[in-house]
PDB file of C-alpha atoms in Angstrom:
ATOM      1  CA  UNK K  38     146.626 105.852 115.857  1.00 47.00           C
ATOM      2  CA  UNK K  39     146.868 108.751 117.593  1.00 52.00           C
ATOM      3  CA  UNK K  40     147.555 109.355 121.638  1.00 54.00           C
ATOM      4  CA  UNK K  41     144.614 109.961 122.255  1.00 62.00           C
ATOM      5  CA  UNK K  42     142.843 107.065 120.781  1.00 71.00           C
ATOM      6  CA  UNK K  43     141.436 106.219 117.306  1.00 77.00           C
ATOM      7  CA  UNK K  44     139.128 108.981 116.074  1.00 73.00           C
ATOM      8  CA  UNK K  45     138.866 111.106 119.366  1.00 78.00           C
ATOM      9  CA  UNK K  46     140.742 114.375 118.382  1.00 78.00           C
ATOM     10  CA  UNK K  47     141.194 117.293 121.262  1.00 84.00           C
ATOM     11  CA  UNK K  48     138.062 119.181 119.767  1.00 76.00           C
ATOM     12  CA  UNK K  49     136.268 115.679 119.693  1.00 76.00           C
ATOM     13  CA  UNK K  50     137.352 115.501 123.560  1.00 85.00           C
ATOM     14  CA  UNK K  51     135.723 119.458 124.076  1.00 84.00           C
ATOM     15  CA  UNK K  52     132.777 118.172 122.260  1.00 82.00           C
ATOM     16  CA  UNK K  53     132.232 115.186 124.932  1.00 86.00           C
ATOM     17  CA  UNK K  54     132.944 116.928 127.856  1.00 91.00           C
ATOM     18  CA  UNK K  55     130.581 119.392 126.868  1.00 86.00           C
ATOM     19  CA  UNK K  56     127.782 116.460 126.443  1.00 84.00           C
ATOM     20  CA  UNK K  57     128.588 115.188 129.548  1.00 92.00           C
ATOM     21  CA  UNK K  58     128.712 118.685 131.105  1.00 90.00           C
ATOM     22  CA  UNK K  59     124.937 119.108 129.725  1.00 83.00           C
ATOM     23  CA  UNK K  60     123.789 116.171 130.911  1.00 88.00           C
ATOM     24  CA  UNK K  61     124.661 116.308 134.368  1.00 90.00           C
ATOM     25  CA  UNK K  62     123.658 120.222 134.513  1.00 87.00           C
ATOM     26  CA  UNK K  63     120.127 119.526 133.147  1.00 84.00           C
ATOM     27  CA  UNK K  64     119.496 116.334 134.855  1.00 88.00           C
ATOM     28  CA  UNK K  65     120.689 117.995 138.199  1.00 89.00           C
ATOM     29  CA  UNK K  66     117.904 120.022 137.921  1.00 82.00           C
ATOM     30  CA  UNK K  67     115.765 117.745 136.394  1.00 82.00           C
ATOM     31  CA  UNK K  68     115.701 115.292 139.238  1.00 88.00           C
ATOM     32  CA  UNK K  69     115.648 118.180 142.067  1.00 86.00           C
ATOM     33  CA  UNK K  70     111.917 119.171 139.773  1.00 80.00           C
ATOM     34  CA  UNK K  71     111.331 115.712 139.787  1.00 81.00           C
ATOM     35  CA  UNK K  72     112.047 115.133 144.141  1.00 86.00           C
ATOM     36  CA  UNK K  73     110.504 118.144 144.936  1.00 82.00           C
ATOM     37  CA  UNK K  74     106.973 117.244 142.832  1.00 78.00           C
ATOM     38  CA  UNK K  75     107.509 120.767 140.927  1.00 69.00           C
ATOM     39  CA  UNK K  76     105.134 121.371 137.756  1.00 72.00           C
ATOM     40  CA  UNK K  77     108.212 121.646 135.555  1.00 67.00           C
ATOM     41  CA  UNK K  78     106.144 123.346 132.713  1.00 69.00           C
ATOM     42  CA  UNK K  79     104.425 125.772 135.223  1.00 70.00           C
ATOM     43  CA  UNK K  80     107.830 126.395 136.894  1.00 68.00           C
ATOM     44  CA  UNK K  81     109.388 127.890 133.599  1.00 68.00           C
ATOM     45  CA  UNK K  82     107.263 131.202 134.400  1.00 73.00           C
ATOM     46  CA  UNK K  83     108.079 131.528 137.769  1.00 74.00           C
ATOM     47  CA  UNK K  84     111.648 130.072 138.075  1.00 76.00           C
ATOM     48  CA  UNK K  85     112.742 127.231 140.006  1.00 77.00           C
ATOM     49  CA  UNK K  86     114.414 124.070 138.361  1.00 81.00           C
ATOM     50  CA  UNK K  87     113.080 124.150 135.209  1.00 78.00           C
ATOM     51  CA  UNK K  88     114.264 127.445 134.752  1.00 83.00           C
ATOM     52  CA  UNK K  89     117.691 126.074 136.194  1.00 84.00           C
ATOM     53  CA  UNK K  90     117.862 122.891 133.753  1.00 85.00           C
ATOM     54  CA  UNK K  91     116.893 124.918 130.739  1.00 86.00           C
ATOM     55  CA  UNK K  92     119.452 127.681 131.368  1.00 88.00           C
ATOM     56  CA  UNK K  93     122.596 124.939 131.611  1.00 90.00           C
ATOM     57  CA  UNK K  94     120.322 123.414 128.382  1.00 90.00           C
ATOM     58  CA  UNK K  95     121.252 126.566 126.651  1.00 92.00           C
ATOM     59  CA  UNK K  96     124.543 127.325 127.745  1.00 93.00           C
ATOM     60  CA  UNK K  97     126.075 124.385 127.025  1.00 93.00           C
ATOM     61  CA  UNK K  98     124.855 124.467 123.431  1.00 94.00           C
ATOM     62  CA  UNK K  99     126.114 127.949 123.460  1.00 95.00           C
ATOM     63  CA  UNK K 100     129.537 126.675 123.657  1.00 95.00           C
ATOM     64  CA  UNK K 101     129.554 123.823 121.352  1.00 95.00           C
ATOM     65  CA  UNK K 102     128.122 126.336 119.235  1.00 97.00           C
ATOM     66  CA  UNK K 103     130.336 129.047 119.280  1.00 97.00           C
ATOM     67  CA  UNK K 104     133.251 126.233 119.201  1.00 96.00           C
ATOM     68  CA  UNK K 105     131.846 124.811 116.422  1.00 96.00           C
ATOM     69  CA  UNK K 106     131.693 128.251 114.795  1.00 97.00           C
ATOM     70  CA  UNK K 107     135.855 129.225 115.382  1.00 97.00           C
ATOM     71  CA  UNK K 108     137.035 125.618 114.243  1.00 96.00           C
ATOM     72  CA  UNK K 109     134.849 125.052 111.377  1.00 97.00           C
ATOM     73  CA  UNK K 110     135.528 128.325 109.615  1.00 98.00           C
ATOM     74  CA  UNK K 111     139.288 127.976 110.619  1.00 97.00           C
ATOM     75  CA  UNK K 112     138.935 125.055 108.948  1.00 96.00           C
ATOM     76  CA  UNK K 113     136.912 125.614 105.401  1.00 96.00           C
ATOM     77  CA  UNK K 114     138.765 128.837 105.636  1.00 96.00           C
ATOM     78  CA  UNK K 115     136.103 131.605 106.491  1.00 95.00           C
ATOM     79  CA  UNK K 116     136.809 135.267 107.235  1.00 95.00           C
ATOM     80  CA  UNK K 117     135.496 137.304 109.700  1.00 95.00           C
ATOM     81  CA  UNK K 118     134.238 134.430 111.639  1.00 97.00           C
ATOM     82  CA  UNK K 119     134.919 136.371 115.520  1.00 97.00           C
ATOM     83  CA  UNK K 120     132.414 138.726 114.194  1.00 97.00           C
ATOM     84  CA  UNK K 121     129.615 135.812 114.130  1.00 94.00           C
ATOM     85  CA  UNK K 122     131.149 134.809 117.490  1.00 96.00           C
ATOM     86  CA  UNK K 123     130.219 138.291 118.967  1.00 96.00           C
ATOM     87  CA  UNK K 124     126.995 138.792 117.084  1.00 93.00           C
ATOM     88  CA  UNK K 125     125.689 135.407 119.292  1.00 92.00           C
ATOM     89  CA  UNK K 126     125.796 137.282 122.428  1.00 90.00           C
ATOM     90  CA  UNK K 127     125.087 140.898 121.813  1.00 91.00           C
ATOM     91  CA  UNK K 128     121.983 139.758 119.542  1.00 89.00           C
ATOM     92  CA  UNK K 129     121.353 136.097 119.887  1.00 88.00           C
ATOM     93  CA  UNK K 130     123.134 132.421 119.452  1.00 91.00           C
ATOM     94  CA  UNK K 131     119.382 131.442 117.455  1.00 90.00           C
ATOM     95  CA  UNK K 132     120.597 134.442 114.712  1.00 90.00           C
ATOM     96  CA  UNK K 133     123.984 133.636 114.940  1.00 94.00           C
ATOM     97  CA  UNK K 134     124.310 130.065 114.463  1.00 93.00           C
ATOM     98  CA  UNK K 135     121.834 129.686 111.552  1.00 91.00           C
ATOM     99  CA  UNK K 136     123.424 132.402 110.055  1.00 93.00           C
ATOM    100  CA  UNK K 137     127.206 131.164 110.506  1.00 94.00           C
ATOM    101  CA  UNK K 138     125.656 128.010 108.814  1.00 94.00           C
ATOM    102  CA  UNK K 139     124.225 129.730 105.859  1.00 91.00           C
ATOM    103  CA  UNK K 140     127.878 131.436 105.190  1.00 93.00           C
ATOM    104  CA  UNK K 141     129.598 128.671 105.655  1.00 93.00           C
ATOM    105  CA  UNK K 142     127.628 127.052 103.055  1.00 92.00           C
ATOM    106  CA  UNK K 143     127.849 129.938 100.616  1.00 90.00           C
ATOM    107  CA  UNK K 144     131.252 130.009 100.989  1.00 91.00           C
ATOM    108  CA  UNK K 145     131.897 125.660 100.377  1.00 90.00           C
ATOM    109  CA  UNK K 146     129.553 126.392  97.041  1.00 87.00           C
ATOM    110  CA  UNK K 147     131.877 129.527  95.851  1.00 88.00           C
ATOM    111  CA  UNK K 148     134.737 127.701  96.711  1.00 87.00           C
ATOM    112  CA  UNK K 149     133.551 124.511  94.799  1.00 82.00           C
ATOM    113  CA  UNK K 150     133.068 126.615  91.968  1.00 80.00           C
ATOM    114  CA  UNK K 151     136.007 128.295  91.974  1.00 82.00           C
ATOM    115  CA  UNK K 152     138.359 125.077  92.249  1.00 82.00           C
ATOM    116  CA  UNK K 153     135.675 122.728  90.089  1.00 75.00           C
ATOM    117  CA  UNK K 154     135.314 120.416  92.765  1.00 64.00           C
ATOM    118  CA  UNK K 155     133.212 119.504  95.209  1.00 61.00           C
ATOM    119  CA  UNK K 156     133.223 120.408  99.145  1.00 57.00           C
ATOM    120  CA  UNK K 157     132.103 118.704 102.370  1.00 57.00           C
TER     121      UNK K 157
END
C-alpha cells in the first residue's frame, strides 16, 4: 500500500480536488440563483449566476481534461500530445478532447497490431 492510501495515486488526488473544486464553484452559484429567486435558464442570456456556475462548470472540466490529455498519452505513449493541449484553447476543448480521444484510440489499435496483443 502506498502513502497515500490504497488506490488513490497523486493524479487520482488532482482528479478529486478538481471534483470537489467543481462542486463547490457551481453550487456557489447555484444557491446564490437559487436565494436570490433568479430564472436560472433566463439568466444564461443576460449573465448573472447561471452564467457564473456554468463558467466554473466548464473550467473545471477544462482541466481534468487537458490533465487527462498530458498523462494519458504520456502514458500509452502518444506524440505530439502538447499540440492537442494548445489546440483546446486557441480553437475549442469540445474539438480537442474528442479528437485527443479518437487518436488515442487509433494509436492503442496500431499498437495492438503491431505487438499482437491487445490494449486497454
Amino acid at each position: 500500500m502506498s502513502a497515500l492510501g490504497r488506490g488513490w495515486t497523486p493524479l487520482a488526488l488532482v482528479y478529486l480536488a478538481l471534483a470537489i473544486a467543481g462542486l463547490v464553484g457551481t453550487w456557489t452559484w447555484n444557491l446564490r440563483a437559487v436565494l436570490e429567486s433568479a430564472d436560472f435558464l433566463g439568466d444564461l442570456s443576460g449573465g448573472g449566476p447561471a452564467v457564473s456556475s456554468i463558467t466554473t462548470d466548464l473550467l473545471v472540466v477544462a482541466i481534468a481534461a487537458v490533465a487527462f490529455m498530458v498523462v494519458e498519452g504520456r502514458r500509452v505513449g502518444m506524440r505530439r500530445v502538447w499540440i492537442l493541449v494548445l489546440l483546446a484553447p486557441l480553437v475549442a476543448l469540445a474539438f480537442a478532447f474528442p479528437l485527443f480521444l479518437a487518436l488515442r484510440e487509433r494509436h492503442l489499435a496500431l499498437r495492438s497490431d503491431r505487438d499482437g496483443r491487445p490494449d486497454a
